[in-house]
Amino acid sequence: MTNRTRLSFGLLGRVFAILLIAIAIEFVVSTILYERAGQLRVREDEAHRVAEKLAIASRLMNAQPRMQRADLAERLSSEAFVVKWHPTRVPPVLLAAELGEMRAQIVSLEPALARSNLHLHLKSPGRSGIVMGQLGLNDGSWLEFKATQLVHPSKLRFNRFLLALIPAVALILIGGLLLRRVLAPMRMLTGAAERIGRGERVVLPEIGVFEIRRVVRAFNVMQARIHQLIIDRTEALASVGHDLRTPLARLQLRAEGIEDPALRTAIAKDLDEMEAMVASLLAFYGGDSDPEKPTQTDVAILVQTIVDDATDMGHPANYSGPDHLEAMLRPGALKRAVGNLVENAIKYADGAQVSLETAGDRIVVRVEDNGGGIPEEELLHVLEPFVRLDLARSRDTYGLGLGIPIAHRFALREGGVLRLTNRPSGGLRAELDLPRHAPQR
């Protein structure tokens, strides 16, 4: 599930992000340029109208007696252009820096306004773009105006931006859906790889674009070769194991006829070691093709049986935990894994303490010993096959170093984990953390 999520939000997410960023940049730039160009066109048109109205108003006011100018101002006013006459000078408002270009444009359209001491300012700087102003008449009176149709274009209109954003979002969503459809075979490929990792054989249909079809075809060929290699390896191991066990059995029968007890014991020990090595190799390399299916298993009884077998052979071992604990697991593989851990504890530390407990929907089989433990830097190393530490070899023990790797592989196949830690009081702690319901293959 995690890998599928990574693929979905990895390749698809990155392509989608590239598409999103490209469209967003193009949209923002084009919208700003469009708005700016449109505002410049509106400003030029409206500035021309305001310039004409100001020139007409100033000429009419200069020609009108002072007593009639207030009434004339009302008649000249409209909803878009409001005019007021003041007999004395109106307190000037500093010209806003951004309106300098607009003033120059109005004066260039009506040169007569250049001598009228024209001032422009914004009605509410920072909040409104409505332009207001004053200009002087010939007799020293002043004309104040408000051009509501003349809006300063320095800010982008947010509502128009949102309106233009709708088709861009629609295009992004459509592109994302198309990308998801194109990359569907990749998600199928990811799921198939996970299933193959659990031992299944999956033949994928060759669908999608040309490049993905080639990947799927190569994947099918690759997994066919891998499965054939596994089959050949398993058959060869089974054949070698059978061929080796036959002469081993004959040697064991012949060893019983040796009169010298010391020699007979030494040969029997060597034969037992050879038998254990063959069994370990078959268990490790034949595990991938193990036909065993999960069944309802009493894990507590199985673990107690392993401990009882060890005590019957004279080894110090004890069990603590429930008398019964049902779980859906592969009993043969579980017995082999726990048996290897118990055998290692007895072999390297002369004793094993085995416990069983539950943690939610998981079970934990814990095998502890009182030995010297494993160096911290080697805890991960011993999970690899054929690794035997110097400490083990110094104890004159036999084996190929496959006990812990077999338990580790079993835990992974069951959807669990094998944890190795050193106990604070000394010794090694091995924990098989397994789900109560093994994944189906």
Short mmCIF file of C-alpha atoms in Angstrom, two decimals:
data_model
loop_
_atom_site.label_atom_id
_atom_site.label_comp_id
_atom_site.label_asym_id
_atom_site.label_seq_id
_atom_site.Cartn_x
_atom_site.Cartn_y
_atom_site.Cartn_z
CA MET A 1 0.00 0.00 0.00
CA THR A 2 2.82 2.37 0.85
CA ASN A 3 4.62 1.77 -2.45
CA ARG A 4 1.41 2.35 -4.42
CA THR A 5 0.88 5.61 -2.59
CA ARG A 6 4.45 6.68 -3.36
CA LEU A 7 3.99 5.90 -7.04
CA SER A 8 0.64 7.69 -7.16
CA PHE A 9 2.01 10.81 -5.49
CA GLY A 10 5.49 10.40 -6.99
CA LEU A 11 5.50 10.16 -10.78
CA LEU A 12 1.89 11.25 -11.22
CA GLY A 13 2.27 13.97 -8.62
CA ARG A 14 5.43 15.36 -10.17
CA VAL A 15 4.03 15.41 -13.70
CA PHE A 16 0.85 16.98 -12.36
CA ALA A 17 2.90 19.56 -10.43
CA ILE A 18 4.88 20.45 -13.57
CA LEU A 19 1.64 20.86 -15.48
CA LEU A 20 0.14 22.92 -12.68
CA ILE A 21 3.15 25.22 -12.36
CA ALA A 22 3.40 25.74 -16.12
CA ILE A 23 -0.29 26.56 -16.50
CA ALA A 24 -0.29 28.73 -13.39
CA ILE A 25 2.68 30.79 -14.57
CA GLU A 26 1.25 31.18 -18.05
CA PHE A 27 -2.14 32.09 -16.60
CA VAL A 28 -0.82 34.68 -14.14
CA VAL A 29 1.47 36.34 -16.70
CA SER A 30 -1.16 36.42 -19.45
CA THR A 31 -3.84 37.67 -17.06
CA ILE A 32 -1.64 40.47 -15.77
CA LEU A 33 -0.63 41.49 -19.28
CA TYR A 34 -4.23 41.35 -20.48
CA GLU A 35 -5.48 43.35 -17.53
CA ARG A 36 -2.67 45.85 -17.86
CA ALA A 37 -3.23 46.32 -21.58
CA GLY A 38 -6.98 46.65 -21.07
CA GLN A 39 -6.52 49.16 -18.26
CA LEU A 40 -4.11 51.20 -20.34
CA ARG A 41 -6.64 51.33 -23.17
CA VAL A 42 -9.40 52.37 -20.76
CA ARG A 43 -7.17 54.98 -19.14
CA GLU A 44 -6.27 56.56 -22.46
CA ASP A 45 -9.90 56.69 -23.59
CA GLU A 46 -11.22 57.98 -20.27
CA ALA A 47 -8.34 60.42 -19.87
CA HIS A 48 -9.26 61.94 -23.22
CA ARG A 49 -12.88 62.41 -22.12
CA VAL A 50 -11.85 63.94 -18.79
CA ALA A 51 -9.42 66.26 -20.56
CA GLU A 52 -12.20 67.46 -22.88
CA LYS A 53 -14.63 67.98 -19.96
CA LEU A 54 -12.03 69.88 -17.93
CA ALA A 55 -11.17 72.11 -20.89
CA ILE A 56 -14.85 72.85 -21.60
CA ALA A 57 -15.61 73.41 -17.90
CA SER A 58 -12.70 75.81 -17.44
CA ARG A 59 -13.66 77.82 -20.56
CA LEU A 60 -17.32 78.08 -19.52
CA MET A 61 -16.41 78.99 -15.95
CA ASN A 62 -13.98 81.69 -17.08
CA ALA A 63 -16.70 83.14 -19.34
CA GLN A 64 -19.44 83.01 -16.67
CA PRO A 65 -19.93 85.70 -13.99
CA ARG A 66 -18.77 84.59 -10.54
CA MET A 67 -22.29 84.65 -9.09
CA GLN A 68 -23.50 82.08 -11.60
CA ARG A 69 -20.55 79.68 -11.49
CA ALA A 70 -21.92 77.53 -8.63
CA ASP A 71 -25.15 76.88 -10.59
CA LEU A 72 -23.13 76.22 -13.74
CA ALA A 73 -21.00 73.68 -11.85
CA GLU A 74 -24.13 71.76 -10.86
CA ARG A 75 -25.34 71.74 -14.45
CA LEU A 76 -21.98 70.52 -15.69
CA SER A 77 -21.87 67.68 -13.12
CA SER A 78 -22.95 64.17 -13.93
CA GLU A 79 -22.75 60.79 -12.22
CA ALA A 80 -19.37 60.11 -13.78
CA PHE A 81 -17.96 63.68 -13.56
CA VAL A 82 -18.74 65.88 -10.55
CA VAL A 83 -17.73 69.58 -10.63
CA LYS A 84 -17.69 72.12 -7.76
CA TRP A 85 -16.70 75.81 -7.91
CA HIS A 86 -14.81 77.48 -5.06
CA PRO A 87 -14.37 81.28 -4.98
CA THR A 88 -11.11 80.90 -3.12
CA ARG A 89 -8.27 78.50 -3.54
CA VAL A 90 -8.89 74.94 -2.43
CA PRO A 91 -6.16 73.59 -0.13
CA PRO A 92 -3.97 71.68 -2.57
CA VAL A 93 -3.37 67.96 -2.16
CA LEU A 94 0.07 66.67 -3.02
CA LEU A 95 0.20 65.01 -6.39
CA ALA A 96 0.42 61.25 -6.06
CA ALA A 97 3.60 60.02 -7.71
CA GLU A 98 1.75 57.38 -9.69
CA LEU A 99 -0.60 60.04 -11.17
CA GLY A 100 2.17 62.08 -12.75
CA GLU A 101 1.91 60.17 -16.01
CA MET A 102 -1.88 60.59 -16.03
CA ARG A 103 -1.59 64.39 -15.50
CA ALA A 104 0.93 64.65 -18.30
CA GLN A 105 -1.38 62.68 -20.57
CA ILE A 106 -4.36 64.99 -19.80
CA VAL A 107 -2.27 68.11 -20.37
CA SER A 108 -0.92 66.73 -23.64
CA LEU A 109 -4.50 66.12 -24.81
CA GLU A 110 -5.61 69.64 -23.80
CA PRO A 111 -2.56 71.96 -23.74
CA ALA A 112 -4.72 74.84 -22.41
CA LEU A 113 -4.88 73.03 -19.05
CA ALA A 114 -1.11 73.39 -18.62
CA ARG A 115 -1.64 76.99 -17.38
CA SER A 116 -4.42 76.04 -14.92
CA ASN A 117 -2.18 74.58 -12.22
CA LEU A 118 -3.86 71.17 -12.50
CA HIS A 119 -3.55 68.88 -9.44
CA LEU A 120 -4.56 65.21 -9.28
CA HIS A 121 -4.91 62.88 -6.30
CA LEU A 122 -6.69 59.68 -5.32
CA LYS A 123 -9.93 59.86 -3.33
CA SER A 124 -8.80 57.16 -0.87
CA PRO A 125 -5.16 56.18 -1.43
CA GLY A 126 -4.63 52.47 -0.94
CA ARG A 127 -8.36 51.68 -1.01
CA SER A 128 -9.93 53.44 -3.98
CA GLY A 129 -8.61 54.30 -7.42
CA ILE A 130 -11.07 57.15 -8.10
CA VAL A 131 -9.19 60.25 -9.32
CA MET A 132 -9.97 63.75 -7.98
CA GLY A 133 -8.34 67.09 -8.69
CA GLN A 134 -8.39 70.90 -8.79
CA LEU A 135 -7.50 73.46 -11.40
CA GLY A 136 -7.28 77.26 -11.18
CA LEU A 137 -9.44 79.71 -13.18
CA ASN A 138 -8.35 83.07 -14.60
CA ASP A 139 -9.76 85.14 -11.75
CA GLY A 140 -8.10 83.13 -8.98
CA SER A 141 -11.11 80.94 -8.14
CA TRP A 142 -10.83 77.19 -8.29
CA LEU A 143 -12.66 74.32 -9.89
CA GLU A 144 -12.75 71.03 -8.01
CA PHE A 145 -13.72 67.83 -9.86
CA LYS A 146 -14.16 64.12 -9.24
CA ALA A 147 -13.86 61.78 -12.23
CA THR A 148 -15.52 58.54 -11.09
CA GLN A 149 -15.08 57.08 -14.54
CA LEU A 150 -11.30 57.58 -14.36
CA VAL A 151 -9.93 54.74 -12.19
CA HIS A 152 -6.24 54.43 -11.47
CA PRO A 153 -5.11 51.08 -13.00
CA SER A 154 -2.21 50.25 -10.69
CA LYS A 155 -3.93 47.26 -9.04
CA LEU A 156 -5.19 44.09 -10.63
CA ARG A 157 -8.90 43.52 -10.26
CA PHE A 158 -9.19 40.43 -8.10
CA ASN A 159 -12.69 39.46 -9.20
CA ARG A 160 -11.66 39.39 -12.83
CA PHE A 161 -8.61 37.36 -11.86
CA LEU A 162 -10.79 34.74 -10.15
CA LEU A 163 -13.15 34.64 -13.11
CA ALA A 164 -10.28 34.00 -15.48
CA LEU A 165 -8.94 31.33 -13.10
CA ILE A 166 -11.96 29.04 -13.62
CA PRO A 167 -11.02 27.74 -17.10
CA ALA A 168 -7.39 27.32 -15.99
CA VAL A 169 -8.47 25.14 -13.05
CA ALA A 170 -10.73 23.12 -15.35
CA LEU A 171 -7.84 22.55 -17.75
CA ILE A 172 -5.57 21.45 -14.87
CA LEU A 173 -8.16 18.94 -13.61
CA ILE A 174 -8.74 17.52 -17.07
CA GLY A 175 -4.99 17.23 -17.59
CA GLY A 176 -4.61 15.48 -14.23
CA LEU A 177 -7.31 12.93 -15.09
CA LEU A 178 -5.71 12.24 -18.46
CA LEU A 179 -2.30 11.82 -16.83
CA ARG A 180 -3.78 9.44 -14.26
CA ARG A 181 -5.27 7.35 -17.04
CA VAL A 182 -1.99 7.31 -18.96
CA LEU A 183 -0.06 6.23 -15.84
CA ALA A 184 -2.59 3.56 -14.79
CA PRO A 185 -0.37 0.76 -16.22
CA MET A 186 2.46 1.97 -13.97
CA ARG A 187 0.27 1.53 -10.90
CA MET A 188 -0.67 -1.90 -12.19
CA LEU A 189 3.03 -2.66 -12.60
CA THR A 190 3.74 -1.59 -9.02
CA GLY A 191 1.01 -3.85 -7.64
CA ALA A 192 2.28 -6.76 -9.73
CA ALA A 193 5.83 -6.26 -8.42
CA GLU A 194 4.53 -6.45 -4.84
CA ARG A 195 2.64 -9.66 -5.59
CA ILE A 196 5.66 -11.21 -7.27
CA GLY A 197 7.68 -10.32 -4.18
CA ARG A 198 5.23 -12.49 -2.20
CA GLY A 199 5.85 -15.44 -4.51
CA GLU A 200 2.93 -15.05 -6.91
CA ARG A 201 3.18 -15.22 -10.65
CA VAL A 202 1.41 -12.41 -12.48
CA VAL A 203 1.12 -11.90 -16.23
CA LEU A 204 0.25 -8.29 -17.01
CA PRO A 205 -1.70 -7.20 -20.09
CA GLU A 206 0.36 -5.04 -22.42
CA ILE A 207 -1.68 -1.84 -22.41
CA GLY A 208 -0.93 1.87 -22.44
CA VAL A 209 1.35 4.00 -24.58
CA PHE A 210 4.20 2.45 -26.55
CA GLU A 211 6.89 3.09 -23.94
CA ILE A 212 4.80 1.62 -21.10
CA ARG A 213 3.88 -1.43 -23.22
CA ARG A 214 7.59 -2.08 -23.70
CA VAL A 215 8.16 -1.85 -19.94
CA VAL A 216 5.28 -4.26 -19.25
CA ARG A 217 6.56 -6.69 -21.88
CA ALA A 218 10.06 -6.61 -20.40
CA PHE A 219 8.56 -7.07 -16.92
CA ASN A 220 6.63 -10.17 -18.00
CA VAL A 221 9.72 -11.67 -19.63
CA MET A 222 11.84 -10.88 -16.57
CA GLN A 223 9.45 -12.45 -14.10
CA ALA A 224 9.09 -15.54 -16.29
CA ARG A 225 12.87 -15.97 -16.21
CA ILE A 226 12.98 -15.39 -12.46
CA HIS A 227 10.29 -17.98 -11.81
CA GLN A 228 12.06 -20.44 -14.06
CA LEU A 229 15.32 -19.85 -12.20
CA ILE A 230 13.54 -20.44 -8.88
CA ILE A 231 11.97 -23.62 -10.17
CA ASP A 232 15.30 -24.87 -11.51
CA ARG A 233 17.03 -24.00 -8.24
CA THR A 234 14.39 -25.70 -6.13
CA GLU A 235 14.45 -28.83 -8.26
CA ALA A 236 18.24 -28.92 -8.14
CA LEU A 237 18.22 -28.48 -4.35
CA ALA A 238 15.64 -31.19 -3.92
CA SER A 239 17.66 -33.51 -6.11
CA VAL A 240 20.94 -32.73 -4.33
CA GLY A 241 19.26 -33.02 -0.94
CA HIS A 242 17.87 -36.43 -1.83
CA ASP A 243 21.19 -37.58 -3.30
CA LEU A 244 23.09 -36.39 -0.22
CA ARG A 245 20.71 -37.82 2.33
CA THR A 246 20.90 -41.31 0.84
CA PRO A 247 24.69 -41.75 1.40
CA LEU A 248 24.35 -39.95 4.74
CA ALA A 249 21.82 -42.51 5.85
CA ARG A 250 24.14 -45.33 4.74
CA LEU A 251 27.04 -43.73 6.61
CA GLN A 252 24.95 -43.47 9.75
CA LEU A 253 24.10 -47.18 9.54
CA ARG A 254 27.73 -48.10 8.99
CA ALA A 255 28.88 -45.80 11.81
CA GLU A 256 26.76 -47.78 14.25
CA GLY A 257 28.94 -50.81 13.55
CA ILE A 258 32.17 -49.08 14.61
CA GLU A 259 33.42 -50.70 17.80
CA ASP A 260 35.46 -47.72 19.06
CA PRO A 261 32.91 -45.60 21.02
CA ALA A 262 34.91 -42.36 20.71
CA LEU A 263 35.31 -42.77 16.96
CA ARG A 264 31.66 -43.76 16.58
CA THR A 265 30.56 -40.66 18.50
CA ALA A 266 32.81 -38.34 16.48
CA ILE A 267 31.57 -39.73 13.15
CA ALA A 268 27.95 -39.52 14.30
CA LYS A 269 28.49 -35.88 15.26
CA ASP A 270 29.94 -35.08 11.84
CA LEU A 271 27.04 -36.82 10.12
CA ASP A 272 24.53 -34.90 12.24
CA GLU A 273 26.26 -31.66 11.29
CA MET A 274 26.12 -32.55 7.60
CA GLU A 275 22.43 -33.46 7.94
CA ALA A 276 21.72 -30.12 9.65
CA MET A 277 23.55 -28.21 6.91
CA VAL A 278 21.55 -29.92 4.18
CA ALA A 279 18.29 -29.25 6.02
CA SER A 280 19.22 -25.56 6.48
CA LEU A 281 20.07 -25.12 2.82
CA LEU A 282 16.83 -26.75 1.71
CA ALA A 283 14.80 -24.68 4.16
CA PHE A 284 16.42 -21.39 3.14
CA TYR A 285 16.53 -21.78 -0.63
CA GLY A 286 13.34 -23.76 -0.96
CA GLY A 287 11.30 -21.30 1.09
CA ASP A 288 10.20 -19.16 -1.85
CA SER A 289 8.42 -22.10 -3.44
CA ASP A 290 6.97 -23.39 -0.18
CA PRO A 291 3.42 -24.59 -0.99
CA GLU A 292 2.32 -24.31 2.65
CA LYS A 293 -0.79 -22.17 3.12
CA PRO A 294 -1.84 -20.23 6.23
CA THR A 295 -4.04 -22.26 8.56
CA GLN A 296 -5.63 -21.65 11.92
CA THR A 297 -2.76 -22.47 14.28
CA ASP A 298 -2.48 -22.57 18.05
CA VAL A 299 0.76 -20.63 18.36
CA ALA A 300 0.98 -21.19 22.12
CA ILE A 301 0.86 -24.98 21.75
CA LEU A 302 3.40 -24.87 18.90
CA VAL A 303 5.87 -22.76 20.90
CA GLN A 304 5.41 -24.88 24.04
CA THR A 305 6.13 -28.00 21.98
CA ILE A 306 9.42 -26.53 20.77
CA VAL A 307 10.42 -25.65 24.34
CA ASP A 308 9.40 -29.11 25.60
CA ASP A 309 11.47 -30.79 22.88
CA ALA A 310 14.48 -28.72 23.95
CA THR A 311 14.04 -29.66 27.63
CA ASP A 312 13.56 -33.31 26.73
CA MET A 313 16.99 -33.20 25.12
CA GLY A 314 18.43 -31.86 28.37
CA HIS A 315 18.69 -28.18 27.38
CA PRO A 316 17.62 -25.41 29.80
CA ALA A 317 14.56 -23.76 28.30
CA ASN A 318 11.29 -22.38 29.67
CA TYR A 319 8.07 -20.88 28.34
CA SER A 320 5.83 -18.10 29.65
CA GLY A 321 2.62 -16.98 28.04
CA PRO A 322 -0.96 -18.06 27.36
CA ASP A 323 -1.92 -21.72 27.12
CA HIS A 324 -3.72 -21.11 23.82
CA LEU A 325 -3.42 -18.41 21.17
CA GLU A 326 -5.01 -18.86 17.75
CA ALA A 327 -3.61 -17.19 14.65
CA MET A 328 -3.79 -17.66 10.88
CA LEU A 329 -0.17 -18.57 10.06
CA ARG A 330 1.93 -21.16 8.26
CA PRO A 331 2.62 -23.61 11.09
CA GLY A 332 5.56 -25.40 9.47
CA ALA A 333 7.41 -22.20 8.67
CA LEU A 334 6.61 -20.77 12.11
CA LYS A 335 7.93 -23.89 13.83
CA ARG A 336 11.13 -23.74 11.79
CA ALA A 337 11.67 -20.03 12.55
CA VAL A 338 11.02 -20.28 16.31
CA GLY A 339 12.99 -23.52 16.48
CA ASN A 340 16.00 -21.82 14.89
CA LEU A 341 15.88 -18.96 17.39
CA VAL A 342 15.58 -21.35 20.34
CA GLU A 343 18.37 -23.51 18.94
CA ASN A 344 20.64 -20.46 18.58
CA ALA A 345 19.94 -19.39 22.16
CA ILE A 346 20.78 -22.86 23.44
CA LYS A 347 23.77 -23.24 21.18
CA TYR A 348 25.42 -19.90 21.95
CA ALA A 349 24.11 -19.13 25.47
CA ASP A 350 23.26 -22.54 26.98
CA GLY A 351 19.60 -21.70 27.54
CA ALA A 352 16.48 -19.99 26.21
CA GLN A 353 13.59 -18.10 27.80
CA VAL A 354 10.64 -18.09 25.41
CA SER A 355 7.57 -15.92 25.88
CA LEU A 356 4.43 -15.25 23.87
CA GLU A 357 2.16 -12.22 24.04
CA THR A 358 -0.34 -10.26 21.98
CA ALA A 359 -0.28 -6.60 20.98
CA GLY A 360 -3.55 -5.64 19.31
CA ASP A 361 -3.95 -7.72 16.18
CA ARG A 362 -0.33 -8.91 16.33
CA ILE A 363 1.51 -11.61 18.22
CA VAL A 364 5.06 -11.41 19.53
CA VAL A 365 7.22 -14.48 20.09
CA ARG A 366 10.22 -13.48 22.20
CA VAL A 367 13.33 -15.66 22.64
CA GLU A 368 15.92 -14.41 25.16
CA ASP A 369 19.19 -15.77 26.45
CA ASN A 370 21.86 -14.87 29.00
CA GLY A 371 24.85 -15.08 26.67
CA GLY A 372 27.25 -12.43 25.48
CA GLY A 373 24.84 -10.92 22.95
CA ILE A 374 25.86 -9.59 19.55
CA PRO A 375 27.90 -6.41 18.91
CA GLU A 376 25.59 -3.56 17.97
CA GLU A 377 27.25 -3.07 14.59
CA GLU A 378 26.58 -6.75 13.74
CA LEU A 379 22.85 -6.89 14.61
CA LEU A 380 21.79 -6.19 11.04
CA HIS A 381 24.66 -8.16 9.54
CA VAL A 382 23.55 -11.46 11.11
CA LEU A 383 20.24 -11.23 9.24
CA GLU A 384 22.15 -12.03 6.06
CA PRO A 385 22.70 -15.68 5.09
CA PHE A 386 25.98 -17.51 5.82
CA VAL A 387 27.08 -14.94 8.42
CA ARG A 388 28.63 -16.48 11.53
CA LEU A 389 30.32 -14.30 14.08
CA ASP A 390 33.72 -15.06 15.54
CA LEU A 391 32.01 -15.59 18.88
CA ALA A 392 30.01 -18.44 17.43
CA ARG A 393 32.98 -20.08 15.76
CA SER A 394 34.99 -19.92 18.95
CA ARG A 395 32.37 -22.07 20.63
CA ASP A 396 33.07 -24.90 18.20
CA THR A 397 29.49 -24.91 16.96
CA TYR A 398 28.33 -26.13 13.61
CA GLY A 399 25.98 -24.64 11.02
CA LEU A 400 25.96 -22.38 7.99
CA GLY A 401 24.63 -19.23 9.66
CA LEU A 402 21.14 -19.71 8.22
CA GLY A 403 19.09 -19.96 11.43
CA ILE A 404 18.42 -16.26 11.93
CA PRO A 405 18.11 -15.46 8.17
CA ILE A 406 15.44 -18.21 7.87
CA ALA A 407 13.49 -16.65 10.75
CA HIS A 408 13.97 -13.18 9.21
CA ARG A 409 12.71 -14.32 5.81
CA PHE A 410 9.72 -16.04 7.42
CA ALA A 411 8.79 -12.84 9.28
CA LEU A 412 8.92 -10.78 6.08
CA ARG A 413 6.79 -13.28 4.17
CA GLU A 414 4.19 -13.19 6.93
CA GLY A 415 4.05 -9.38 6.90
CA GLY A 416 5.99 -9.13 10.17
CA VAL A 417 9.47 -8.31 11.37
CA LEU A 418 12.31 -9.95 13.28
CA ARG A 419 13.93 -7.62 15.82
CA LEU A 420 17.30 -8.37 17.41
CA THR A 421 18.39 -6.36 20.43
CA ASN A 422 20.86 -6.79 23.25
CA ARG A 423 19.32 -7.04 26.72
CA PRO A 424 20.43 -4.45 29.28
CA SER A 425 21.15 -7.28 31.72
CA GLY A 426 23.16 -9.19 29.12
CA GLY A 427 22.25 -11.60 26.37
CA LEU A 428 20.30 -11.38 23.13
CA ARG A 429 16.58 -10.77 22.63
CA ALA A 430 14.99 -11.96 19.38
CA GLU A 431 11.38 -10.93 18.74
CA LEU A 432 9.16 -12.28 15.99
CA ASP A 433 6.44 -9.65 15.55
CA LEU A 434 3.74 -11.20 13.34
CA PRO A 435 0.18 -10.35 12.28
CA ARG A 436 -2.49 -12.73 13.54
CA HIS A 437 -3.69 -13.13 9.95
CA ALA A 438 -0.93 -13.82 7.42
CA PRO A 439 -1.25 -12.17 3.99
CA GLN A 440 -2.65 -14.49 1.33
CA ARG A 441 -0.47 -15.32 -1.63
#
